CSV table of C-alpha atoms in Angstrom, one decimal:
chain,number,residue,atom,x,y,z
M,1,MET,CA,49.6,-36.9,-12.8
M,2,PRO,CA,50.1,-37.8,-9.3
M,3,THR,CA,53.0,-36.6,-7.1
M,4,PRO,CA,55.7,-38.9,-5.9
M,5,ALA,CA,54.1,-38.7,-2.3
M,6,GLN,CA,50.9,-39.5,-3.5
M,7,GLN,CA,52.3,-42.6,-5.4
M,8,VAL,CA,53.9,-43.8,-2.2
M,9,ALA,CA,50.6,-43.2,-0.1
M,10,PHE,CA,48.1,-44.6,-2.7
M,11,GLY,CA,49.9,-46.5,-5.3
M,12,ARG,CA,49.9,-50.4,-6.0
M,13,PRO,CA,52.9,-52.0,-4.3
M,14,ALA,CA,55.3,-53.5,-6.9
M,15,ALA,CA,54.8,-57.1,-5.6
M,16,VAL,CA,51.2,-57.1,-6.1
M,17,GLY,CA,50.0,-58.0,-9.6
M,18,GLY,CA,46.1,-57.3,-9.3
M,19,SER,CA,43.7,-55.0,-7.5
M,20,PHE,CA,44.0,-57.1,-4.2
M,21,ALA,CA,46.6,-58.9,-2.3
M,22,GLY,CA,46.4,-62.8,-3.0
M,23,ASP,CA,46.3,-63.7,0.9
M,24,ARG,CA,43.0,-61.9,1.2
M,25,PRO,CA,40.8,-63.9,3.7
M,26,THR,CA,37.8,-65.7,2.0
M,27,PRO,CA,34.4,-64.6,3.5
M,28,PRO,CA,32.5,-67.3,5.4
M,29,PRO,CA,29.6,-68.9,3.6
M,30,ARG,CA,26.2,-67.4,4.2
M,31,PRO,CA,23.7,-69.5,6.3
M,32,LEU,CA,20.6,-70.7,4.5
M,33,PRO,CA,17.4,-69.2,5.6
M,34,PRO,CA,15.1,-71.2,7.8
M,35,PRO,CA,12.1,-73.1,6.4
M,36,PRO,CA,9.0,-70.9,6.7
M,37,PRO,CA,6.8,-71.6,9.4
M,38,GLU,CA,4.1,-74.4,9.2
M,39,ALA,CA,1.3,-71.8,9.2
M,40,VAL,CA,2.7,-70.0,6.3
M,41,LEU,CA,3.1,-73.2,4.6
M,42,ARG,CA,-0.6,-74.1,5.1
M,43,ALA,CA,-1.9,-70.7,4.1
M,44,PHE,CA,0.4,-70.0,1.0
M,45,ALA,CA,1.8,-73.4,-0.3
M,46,PRO,CA,0.0,-75.3,-3.1
M,47,ALA,CA,-2.8,-77.5,-2.1
M,48,GLU,CA,-1.3,-80.7,-3.5
M,49,SER,CA,2.4,-81.7,-3.4
M,50,GLY,CA,4.2,-81.1,-6.5
M,51,ALA,CA,1.4,-78.5,-7.6
M,52,ARG,CA,2.5,-75.3,-9.2
M,53,GLY,CA,1.0,-71.7,-8.8
M,54,LEU,CA,-1.1,-70.3,-6.1
M,55,GLN,CA,-3.9,-72.2,-4.1
M,56,GLU,CA,-7.4,-71.7,-5.0
M,57,PRO,CA,-9.2,-68.8,-4.0
M,58,PRO,CA,-11.3,-69.1,-0.9
M,59,GLY,CA,-14.9,-70.3,-1.6
M,60,GLY,CA,-14.3,-72.1,-4.8
M,61,ARG,CA,-12.8,-71.7,-8.4
M,62,PRO,CA,-11.8,-68.2,-9.7
M,63,GLY,CA,-14.5,-66.3,-11.3
M,64,ARG,CA,-14.5,-65.0,-15.0
M,65,ARG,CA,-13.7,-61.3,-13.6
M,66,ARG,CA,-12.6,-59.4,-10.4
M,67,THR,CA,-15.2,-59.0,-7.8
M,68,ALA,CA,-15.3,-57.3,-4.4
M,69,THR,CA,-14.8,-60.8,-2.6
M,70,GLY,CA,-11.9,-61.6,-5.0
M,71,PRO,CA,-10.4,-58.5,-6.5
M,72,TRP,CA,-7.4,-60.3,-7.6
M,73,TRP,CA,-8.6,-63.6,-9.0
M,74,LYS,CA,-9.4,-63.9,-12.7
M,75,ALA,CA,-9.6,-67.1,-15.0
M,76,ASP,CA,-5.9,-66.7,-16.0
M,77,ALA,CA,-4.5,-66.0,-12.6
M,78,ARG,CA,-3.1,-69.6,-12.4
M,79,SER,CA,-1.1,-69.1,-15.5
M,80,ASP,CA,0.2,-65.5,-14.4
M,81,PRO,CA,3.9,-65.9,-14.0
M,82,TRP,CA,3.9,-62.9,-11.3
M,83,ARG,CA,1.5,-65.0,-9.2
M,84,ASP,CA,3.4,-68.2,-9.4
M,85,PRO,CA,6.2,-68.2,-7.0
M,86,TYR,CA,8.0,-71.2,-8.9
M,87,ALA,CA,8.2,-69.1,-12.3
M,88,PRO,CA,11.7,-68.9,-13.4
M,89,ALA,CA,13.2,-65.5,-13.3
M,90,GLY,CA,15.4,-64.2,-16.3
M,91,LEU,CA,16.7,-60.8,-17.5
M,92,GLY,CA,14.6,-59.6,-20.3
M,93,GLY,CA,14.7,-56.5,-22.7
M,94,PRO,CA,13.6,-53.2,-21.9
M,95,ALA,CA,9.9,-52.2,-21.6
M,96,VAL,CA,8.1,-51.6,-24.8
M,97,TYR,CA,5.2,-49.0,-24.9
M,98,ASP,CA,2.5,-48.9,-27.3
M,99,ASP,CA,2.1,-45.5,-27.8
M,100,GLU,CA,3.9,-42.7,-29.7
M,101,ALA,CA,4.7,-40.8,-26.6
M,102,GLY,CA,6.4,-43.6,-25.1
M,103,GLN,CA,4.7,-43.6,-21.8
M,104,PRO,CA,1.4,-45.6,-20.8
M,105,GLY,CA,-1.3,-44.4,-18.7
M,106,PRO,CA,-3.6,-41.2,-18.9
M,107,LEU,CA,-0.5,-38.9,-17.5
M,108,VAL,CA,2.3,-38.2,-19.9
M,109,VAL,CA,5.3,-36.1,-19.8
M,110,ASP,CA,6.1,-34.1,-23.0
M,111,ALA,CA,9.6,-32.9,-24.3
M,112,LYS,CA,9.5,-30.0,-22.0
M,113,GLY,CA,8.9,-31.9,-18.9
M,114,ARG,CA,5.3,-30.8,-18.5
M,115,ARG,CA,2.7,-33.4,-17.0
M,116,LYS,CA,-0.5,-33.7,-19.1
M,117,LEU,CA,-3.6,-35.5,-19.0
M,118,ARG,CA,-4.4,-37.7,-22.1
M,119,LEU,CA,-8.0,-38.1,-22.2
M,120,ARG,CA,-8.2,-41.2,-24.5
M,121,ASP,CA,-6.6,-43.3,-22.0
M,122,LEU,CA,-9.1,-42.6,-19.4
M,123,SER,CA,-11.7,-45.5,-18.8
M,124,VAL,CA,-15.5,-45.0,-19.7
M,125,ARG,CA,-16.5,-45.2,-16.2
M,126,VAL,CA,-13.8,-42.5,-15.1
M,127,SER,CA,-15.0,-40.2,-17.9
M,128,VAL,CA,-18.7,-40.6,-17.1
M,129,LEU,CA,-17.9,-39.7,-13.4
M,130,VAL,CA,-16.1,-36.4,-14.5
M,131,VAL,CA,-18.8,-35.4,-16.7
M,132,LEU,CA,-21.3,-36.0,-13.9
M,133,ALA,CA,-19.3,-34.0,-11.5
M,134,VAL,CA,-19.0,-31.1,-13.7
M,135,LEU,CA,-22.7,-31.1,-14.6
M,136,LEU,CA,-23.3,-31.2,-10.8
M,137,VAL,CA,-21.1,-28.4,-9.9
M,138,ALA,CA,-22.8,-26.3,-12.7
M,139,ALA,CA,-26.1,-27.0,-11.5
M,140,VAL,CA,-25.3,-26.1,-7.8
M,141,GLY,CA,-23.6,-22.7,-9.0
M,142,GLY,CA,-26.3,-21.8,-11.3
M,143,GLY,CA,-29.1,-22.3,-8.8
M,144,ALA,CA,-27.2,-20.5,-6.1
M,145,GLY,CA,-26.7,-17.5,-8.4
M,146,TYR,CA,-30.3,-17.5,-9.3
M,147,LEU,CA,-31.3,-17.4,-5.6
M,148,LEU,CA,-28.8,-14.7,-4.8
M,149,THR,CA,-29.7,-12.3,-7.7
M,150,ARG,CA,-33.4,-12.9,-8.3
M,151,THR,CA,-35.5,-9.7,-7.7
M,152,ALA,CA,-38.1,-10.1,-4.9
M,153,ASP,CA,-40.8,-8.3,-6.3
M,154,GLU,CA,-43.3,-9.6,-3.7
M,155,THR,CA,-41.4,-7.6,-1.0
M,156,PRO,CA,-43.2,-4.4,0.1
M,157,LEU,CA,-41.6,-1.1,-0.3
M,158,LEU,CA,-42.4,0.4,3.0
M,159,ALA,CA,-42.3,-1.5,6.3
M,160,PRO,CA,-44.3,0.3,9.1
M,161,GLY,CA,-43.0,0.1,12.5
M,162,THR,CA,-39.4,-0.7,11.5
M,163,GLN,CA,-36.9,-0.2,14.2
M,164,LEU,CA,-33.1,-0.2,13.4
M,165,ASN,CA,-30.6,-1.6,15.8
M,166,GLU,CA,-28.9,0.5,18.5
M,167,VAL,CA,-25.7,0.2,20.4
M,168,ASN,CA,-26.6,0.1,24.0
M,169,GLU,CA,-22.9,0.9,25.6
M,170,GLY,CA,-22.0,4.3,26.1
M,171,VAL,CA,-18.9,6.1,24.5
M,172,ALA,CA,-16.1,6.8,27.3
M,173,ARG,CA,-14.5,10.3,27.0
M,174,GLU,CA,-11.4,10.7,29.1
M,175,PRO,CA,-11.1,13.8,31.4
M,176,GLY,CA,-9.2,16.3,29.7
M,177,SER,CA,-10.4,15.4,26.0
M,178,VAL,CA,-12.0,18.2,23.8
M,179,ALA,CA,-15.4,16.9,24.5
M,180,ASP,CA,-14.8,16.8,28.2
M,181,ILE,CA,-13.5,20.6,28.1
M,182,ALA,CA,-16.5,21.7,25.9
M,183,GLU,CA,-19.0,20.1,28.0
M,184,ARG,CA,-17.8,21.9,31.1
M,185,VAL,CA,-16.7,25.3,29.6
M,186,THR,CA,-19.4,25.9,26.9
M,187,PRO,CA,-22.1,26.8,29.5
M,188,THR,CA,-20.0,29.7,30.7
M,189,VAL,CA,-19.4,31.2,27.2
M,190,VAL,CA,-22.1,33.5,25.9
M,191,SER,CA,-23.0,35.1,22.5
M,192,ILE,CA,-23.2,38.9,22.4
M,193,GLU,CA,-25.7,40.5,19.9
M,194,VAL,CA,-25.3,44.4,19.4
M,195,ARG,CA,-28.0,46.1,17.3
M,196,LEU,CA,-27.8,49.8,16.3
M,197,GLY,CA,-31.0,50.4,14.4
M,198,GLU,CA,-31.0,48.2,11.5
M,199,ALA,CA,-27.4,47.1,11.7
M,200,GLY,CA,-26.1,44.7,14.0
M,201,ALA,CA,-22.9,42.7,15.1
M,202,THR,CA,-22.1,39.7,17.0
M,203,GLY,CA,-19.4,38.4,19.2
M,204,SER,CA,-18.8,36.5,22.3
M,205,GLY,CA,-18.2,36.7,25.9
M,206,VAL,CA,-16.9,34.8,29.1
M,207,VAL,CA,-19.1,34.8,32.4
M,208,ILE,CA,-16.5,35.9,35.3
M,209,ASP,CA,-18.8,36.5,38.0
M,210,GLY,CA,-22.1,34.5,37.6
M,211,GLU,CA,-23.3,35.9,40.8
M,212,ASN,CA,-23.4,39.3,39.9
M,213,GLY,CA,-23.9,38.9,36.1
M,214,TYR,CA,-20.5,40.1,35.0
M,215,ILE,CA,-19.3,39.0,31.7
M,216,VAL,CA,-16.0,40.0,30.0
M,217,THR,CA,-15.4,40.6,26.2
M,218,ASN,CA,-13.5,42.8,23.9
M,219,ASN,CA,-14.0,46.5,23.7
M,220,HIS,CA,-14.2,46.4,19.7
M,221,VAL,CA,-17.4,44.1,20.2
M,222,ILE,CA,-19.6,46.6,22.2
M,223,SER,CA,-17.9,50.0,21.9
M,224,GLY,CA,-20.1,51.0,18.9
M,225,ALA,CA,-23.1,50.8,21.2
M,226,ASP,CA,-21.8,52.9,23.9
M,227,GLY,CA,-23.7,56.3,24.4
M,228,VAL,CA,-25.7,55.7,21.2
M,229,GLU,CA,-29.5,56.4,21.6
M,230,GLY,CA,-31.5,53.2,20.7
M,231,ALA,CA,-28.4,50.8,20.9
M,232,GLU,CA,-29.1,47.4,22.4
M,233,ILE,CA,-26.8,44.9,23.8
M,234,ARG,CA,-27.9,41.4,24.5
M,235,ALA,CA,-26.2,38.2,26.0
M,236,VAL,CA,-27.5,34.9,24.7
M,237,PHE,CA,-26.8,31.9,27.0
M,238,PHE,CA,-26.0,28.3,26.4
M,239,ASP,CA,-29.7,27.3,27.0
M,240,GLY,CA,-30.9,29.7,24.4
M,241,SER,CA,-32.3,32.2,26.9
M,242,GLY,CA,-31.3,35.7,26.6
M,243,SER,CA,-30.9,39.0,28.7
M,244,ALA,CA,-30.4,42.7,27.9
M,245,ALA,CA,-26.9,43.8,29.1
M,246,ARG,CA,-25.3,47.1,30.2
M,247,ILE,CA,-21.9,48.3,29.8
M,248,VAL,CA,-20.0,48.3,33.2
M,249,GLY,CA,-16.6,49.7,31.6
M,250,ARG,CA,-14.3,49.3,28.6
M,251,ASP,CA,-10.8,50.0,28.0
M,252,PRO,CA,-9.7,50.8,24.2
M,253,ALA,CA,-5.8,50.6,25.2
M,254,SER,CA,-6.3,46.9,26.0
M,255,ASP,CA,-9.5,46.0,24.2
M,256,ILE,CA,-11.1,44.7,27.3
M,257,ALA,CA,-14.7,45.5,28.3
M,258,VAL,CA,-17.2,44.3,31.0
M,259,ILE,CA,-21.0,44.2,30.6
M,260,LYS,CA,-23.6,43.3,33.2
M,261,VAL,CA,-26.9,41.3,32.8
M,262,GLU,CA,-29.6,40.9,35.6
M,263,LYS,CA,-29.6,37.1,35.5
M,264,PRO,CA,-28.5,35.4,38.7
M,265,GLY,CA,-27.1,31.9,39.0
M,266,LEU,CA,-24.9,32.0,36.0
M,267,LEU,CA,-22.3,29.4,35.8
M,268,THR,CA,-18.8,31.0,36.1
M,269,ALA,CA,-15.8,30.2,34.2
M,270,ALA,CA,-12.7,28.9,35.9
M,271,LEU,CA,-9.9,31.4,35.3
M,272,GLY,CA,-6.3,30.1,35.1
M,273,SER,CA,-3.0,31.8,34.8
M,274,SER,CA,-1.4,32.7,31.3
M,275,ASP,CA,2.1,32.7,33.0
M,276,ALA,CA,1.8,28.8,33.3
M,277,VAL,CA,1.2,28.4,29.7
M,278,VAL,CA,4.1,27.1,27.3
M,279,VAL,CA,4.3,26.6,23.5
M,280,GLY,CA,2.8,23.4,22.5
M,281,ASP,CA,0.1,23.2,25.0
M,282,PRO,CA,-3.3,22.0,23.7
M,283,VAL,CA,-5.9,24.6,23.8
M,284,VAL,CA,-9.7,25.0,23.0
M,285,ALA,CA,-11.4,28.0,21.5
M,286,ILE,CA,-15.0,28.4,22.4
M,287,GLY,CA,-17.3,31.3,20.9
M,288,SER,CA,-19.8,32.4,18.3
M,289,PRO,CA,-17.7,32.6,15.2
M,290,LEU,CA,-19.9,33.8,12.3
M,291,GLY,CA,-22.9,34.0,14.7
M,292,LEU,CA,-22.8,30.3,15.2
M,293,ALA,CA,-23.3,30.0,19.0
M,294,SER,CA,-21.4,27.5,21.1
M,295,THR,CA,-18.8,26.6,18.4
M,296,VAL,CA,-15.7,24.7,19.6
M,297,THR,CA,-12.3,24.5,17.9
M,298,SER,CA,-9.0,23.1,19.0
M,299,GLY,CA,-5.3,23.4,18.4
M,300,ILE,CA,-2.1,24.2,20.4
M,301,VAL,CA,-0.4,27.2,21.6
M,302,SER,CA,1.9,28.2,18.7
M,303,ALA,CA,3.6,31.3,20.3
M,304,LEU,CA,3.6,33.4,23.3
M,305,ASP,CA,4.3,37.2,24.0
M,306,ARG,CA,3.4,37.9,20.4
M,307,PRO,CA,3.2,41.7,20.0
M,308,VAL,CA,-0.1,42.5,18.0
M,309,ARG,CA,-1.4,46.0,17.4
M,310,LEU,CA,-5.3,46.1,17.3
M,311,SER,CA,-7.4,48.7,15.7
M,312,GLY,CA,-11.1,47.5,15.6
M,313,GLU,CA,-12.9,48.8,12.5
M,314,GLY,CA,-15.8,51.2,13.6
M,315,SER,CA,-14.4,50.8,17.1
M,316,ASP,CA,-12.0,53.3,19.1
M,317,THR,CA,-9.7,50.4,20.2
M,318,ASN,CA,-6.1,51.4,19.9
M,319,ALA,CA,-4.2,48.7,21.8
M,320,VAL,CA,-1.0,46.6,21.6
M,321,ILE,CA,-1.2,43.4,23.3
M,322,SER,CA,1.3,40.7,24.3
M,323,ALA,CA,-0.9,37.9,22.7
M,324,VAL,CA,-1.1,34.2,23.1
M,325,GLN,CA,-0.7,32.7,19.6
M,326,THR,CA,-2.9,29.7,18.5
M,327,ASP,CA,-3.6,27.5,15.7
M,328,ALA,CA,-7.0,26.8,16.8
M,329,PRO,CA,-9.4,28.1,14.0
M,330,ILE,CA,-10.6,31.5,15.0
M,331,ASN,CA,-13.1,33.6,12.8
M,332,PRO,CA,-15.1,37.0,13.2
M,333,GLY,CA,-17.7,36.6,16.0
M,334,ASN,CA,-14.9,34.6,18.4
M,335,SER,CA,-13.9,37.9,19.6
M,336,GLY,CA,-14.4,38.0,23.4
M,337,GLY,CA,-14.7,34.2,23.6
M,338,ALA,CA,-12.6,31.8,25.7
M,339,LEU,CA,-9.3,30.2,25.1
M,340,VAL,CA,-9.1,27.3,27.3
M,341,ASN,CA,-6.2,24.8,28.4
M,342,GLY,CA,-6.4,21.0,28.9
M,343,ALA,CA,-7.6,21.5,32.6
M,344,GLY,CA,-10.7,23.6,31.3
M,345,GLU,CA,-9.2,26.9,32.7
M,346,VAL,CA,-9.6,30.2,30.6
M,347,ILE,CA,-6.2,31.2,29.7
M,348,GLY,CA,-7.1,34.0,27.3
M,349,ILE,CA,-9.8,36.0,25.5
M,350,ASN,CA,-9.8,35.6,22.0
M,351,THR,CA,-9.3,38.8,20.1
M,352,ALA,CA,-8.0,38.8,16.7
M,353,ILE,CA,-6.7,36.7,13.7
M,354,ALA,CA,-4.2,36.8,11.3
M,355,SER,CA,-5.9,36.6,7.8
M,356,LEU,CA,-5.3,37.5,4.0
M,357,GLY,CA,-8.8,36.8,2.9
M,358,GLY,CA,-11.1,37.6,5.9
M,359,GLY,CA,-11.3,34.2,7.5
M,360,SER,CA,-9.2,32.0,9.6
M,361,VAL,CA,-6.0,30.7,8.3
M,362,GLY,CA,-5.0,29.0,11.4
M,363,LEU,CA,-3.5,32.0,13.4
M,364,GLY,CA,-5.4,33.6,16.2
M,365,PHE,CA,-4.5,35.8,19.0
M,366,ALA,CA,-5.9,36.1,22.6
M,367,ILE,CA,-5.2,38.6,25.4
M,368,PRO,CA,-3.6,36.7,28.1
M,369,ILE,CA,-6.1,36.1,31.1
M,370,ASP,CA,-3.7,37.7,33.7
M,371,THR,CA,-4.1,41.1,31.8
M,372,ALA,CA,-7.7,40.6,31.1
M,373,ARG,CA,-8.3,39.8,34.8
M,374,ASP,CA,-6.5,43.0,36.0
M,375,ILE,CA,-8.2,45.1,33.5
M,376,ALA,CA,-11.7,43.6,34.3
M,377,GLU,CA,-11.1,44.0,38.0
M,378,GLN,CA,-10.3,47.6,37.3
M,379,LEU,CA,-13.3,48.2,35.3
M,380,ILE,CA,-15.8,46.7,37.7
M,381,SER,CA,-14.4,48.7,40.5
M,382,THR,CA,-14.0,52.0,39.0
M,383,GLY,CA,-15.5,51.9,35.4
M,384,GLN,CA,-11.9,52.6,34.0
M,385,ALA,CA,-8.5,51.0,33.7
M,386,VAL,CA,-5.1,52.7,34.5
M,387,HIS,CA,-2.1,52.3,32.3
M,388,ALA,CA,1.4,53.6,32.4
M,389,SER,CA,2.8,56.2,29.7
M,390,LEU,CA,6.3,57.1,28.7
M,391,GLY,CA,4.9,59.8,26.5
M,392,VAL,CA,6.6,59.0,23.1
M,393,ASN,CA,5.5,58.0,19.6
M,394,ALA,CA,7.7,55.6,17.7
M,395,ARG,CA,7.9,53.3,15.0
M,396,SER,CA,9.9,50.1,14.1
M,397,VAL,CA,13.4,50.2,12.5
M,398,THR,CA,16.3,48.2,11.9
M,399,ASP,CA,20.0,48.7,10.5
M,400,GLY,CA,20.2,45.1,9.4
M,401,THR,CA,21.9,43.9,12.6
M,402,ARG,CA,19.8,45.5,15.5
M,403,ASP,CA,16.0,46.3,15.7
M,404,GLY,CA,14.5,49.0,17.7
M,405,ALA,CA,12.0,51.5,18.1
M,406,LEU,CA,12.6,55.1,16.4
M,407,VAL,CA,11.3,58.0,18.6
M,408,VAL,CA,9.5,60.3,16.2
M,409,ASN,CA,7.6,62.7,18.5
M,410,VAL,CA,8.2,63.3,22.4
M,411,GLU,CA,5.3,64.7,24.3
M,412,PRO,CA,6.0,67.8,26.2
M,413,ASP,CA,6.1,67.5,30.0
M,414,SER,CA,6.2,63.7,29.6
M,415,PRO,CA,8.4,61.1,31.5
M,416,ALA,CA,10.5,60.6,28.2
M,417,ALA,CA,10.9,64.5,27.9
M,418,ALA,CA,12.0,64.6,31.7
M,419,ALA,CA,14.4,61.6,31.1
M,420,GLY,CA,16.2,63.4,28.1
M,421,ILE,CA,14.9,61.1,25.3
M,422,ARG,CA,15.1,63.1,21.9
M,423,GLU,CA,13.5,62.6,18.7
M,424,GLN,CA,15.6,60.3,16.3
M,425,ASP,CA,16.7,58.2,19.4
M,426,VAL,CA,16.4,54.5,18.8
M,427,ILE,CA,15.0,52.7,22.1
M,428,ILE,CA,16.6,49.1,22.0
M,429,ALA,CA,15.9,47.9,25.6
M,430,VAL,CA,13.6,48.5,28.6
M,431,ASP,CA,15.0,47.4,32.0
M,432,GLY,CA,17.4,44.9,30.0
M,433,GLU,CA,14.7,43.5,27.9
M,434,PRO,CA,15.3,43.9,24.2
M,435,VAL,CA,12.9,46.1,22.2
M,436,GLY,CA,12.7,45.2,18.6
M,437,SER,CA,9.6,47.0,17.4
M,438,SER,CA,7.6,50.0,18.5
M,439,GLU,CA,4.8,47.3,19.5
M,440,GLU,CA,7.4,45.8,21.9
M,441,LEU,CA,8.1,49.2,23.4
M,442,VAL,CA,4.3,49.7,24.1
M,443,VAL,CA,4.2,46.2,25.7
M,444,GLN,CA,7.3,46.8,27.7
M,445,VAL,CA,6.0,50.0,29.0
M,446,ASP,CA,2.4,48.8,29.7
M,447,ALA,CA,3.9,45.9,31.9
M,448,HIS,CA,4.8,48.6,34.5
M,449,GLU,CA,2.6,50.6,37.0
M,450,PRO,CA,2.4,54.4,36.8
M,451,GLY,CA,5.0,55.9,39.2
M,452,GLU,CA,7.5,53.2,38.5
M,453,THR,CA,10.9,54.1,37.2
M,454,ILE,CA,12.4,52.3,34.4
M,455,ARG,CA,15.9,52.1,32.7
M,456,ILE,CA,15.8,52.7,29.0
M,457,GLU,CA,18.7,51.9,26.6
M,458,LEU,CA,18.8,53.9,23.5
M,459,VAL,CA,21.2,54.5,20.5
M,460,ARG,CA,21.9,58.4,19.8
M,461,GLY,CA,24.5,59.5,17.2
M,462,GLY,CA,25.9,55.7,16.7
M,463,SER,CA,26.6,55.4,20.5
M,464,SER,CA,24.5,53.7,23.2
M,465,THR,CA,23.4,55.3,26.5
M,466,THR,CA,20.9,54.6,29.2
M,467,VAL,CA,18.4,57.0,30.8
M,468,GLU,CA,15.9,56.5,33.6
M,469,ALA,CA,12.3,57.5,33.4
M,470,THR,CA,9.3,57.6,36.0
M,471,LEU,CA,6.1,56.5,34.2
M,472,GLU,CA,3.0,58.4,34.7
M,473,GLN,CA,-0.7,57.6,34.4
M,474,ALA,CA,-1.9,57.6,30.6
C-alpha cells in the first residue's frame, strides 16, 4: 500500500480521468519516404507496367532447378509470396512442425536441453560425404600405423664404422668448485703402502716439501713398520709411479709422522691455516680410502676444537687432538690424507672416524694443519716432537651441573705435585678456559710450551681454588 507521500508524488491528479491529460500535444505526422532512385527501379521493378513479382532472371526464363549461375531461381519463383514485393502481409497462426520432436532440421534439442543430431534429416549427399571422410581418415591412420610399427627385417644387425654424435663444447668448471680443487690438490696426495711380511696396510699422505721429498702422514699408518726387519714403506704417487720411503720421525702423542722419498720435483701442497676455519665452510677430503687411490669426497666443517682421543689398533699412538670435525665421508685408508678448504689449501690431516659399524657414517676428524705443521717441522729438524706435561692422570666426571676432569693420579716431582694438586681434585678450568673432560684437559695443557706457567682452577672439598703450575717437557 503506497504511503501518503508516495500518493502525492506519483498518484493521478483528481481532475484527470485517464492515464494522460486531455491537453497532451498531438505528434506531427511522419513524412513519407522518398521514391526509390531510378537505378533501383530499373534493377528491381517489374519489367512491365502493372506486372507483379520479380523480374526474369538474367539470361532468360528460370530453370527447372537451382544452378550455380541462378541459385535462387526455380520454376515456381514467380508465385513465391516471399519473393513478391506486392504480396499482401497478414498475421497467421504459429509455425507447425511435421515431426514429433516439434523441431525441424537435423539438429534437435531434447527435453533436458541437449542438442543432438538427427541422422534421418541429413541429405544423401551430406551422408555420403561424411562416410567418405570417415573412410579416408581410417585409411590414412591405418597406413601411418603400419609404416611406424612394421619390422624392418632387411636392416642388418651390425653397422661397421658407426660413429655416434659428440658434443664439441667443453664443460666450464668454476674456480673453487670440487672439480677444480680436486684437479689442483690430488697430485699432492699420495697413497702409502706398508708391508710386514705377508701382511700389509694402506693409508694416505700429503707432500709438504716436494723439493726434499718430505711427506706428512699419521703415526698409526706407519708405526708398525718402525724398527721391524723386512718391513717396507712405499709411497705411490698420482701418476701411478712409486718410491720407497723412510721414516723421518713420528710422534705418538699427536699421531703425526713424516716420511721421506728420494723423488725430486714433487708437487707440494699449499698449507693453509686452521685458525681461519669456521663451522659451515665447504671442505674436500682427498686420500685412498679402502685402498682406492685419489678418492675425493666433499662436505662441510661440522664442528671445531672437538677433543678426540686416538688409539690406533696395533700402534703406539696415544693422543688427544683438538680436531676439525667434518661430514665429508672418510673411511679407513683416508688416514694421513688432506682435508682441503674452498681455496685448495690443506687445513687438516684426516685421522679418525666416528663409526658404529667400521665404515663412515658421516663424521670424520682431522688434525688441524697448524698443529700438524708444528709437529712436522720439529720431526724434520730433530726427529722428535716436544710436548708440555702437567703430570696428572684424570678421567671425566660431572655432578649434573658442572663437568670437569677428576685427578686420579699425580706423578711424583711433577708440575702438578709442585703446584699442590691432589688426587680427587676436579680441574674445571685452565687459564680461564673451561675444562669439561679429561680430553679437554690434555688439549688445554698441550696448547702450551714446556716452561710456561698456567693457572688451574679446581674444586676440592666442595670449594673452588686456583693454583699455578709450571709445565715441563713430557
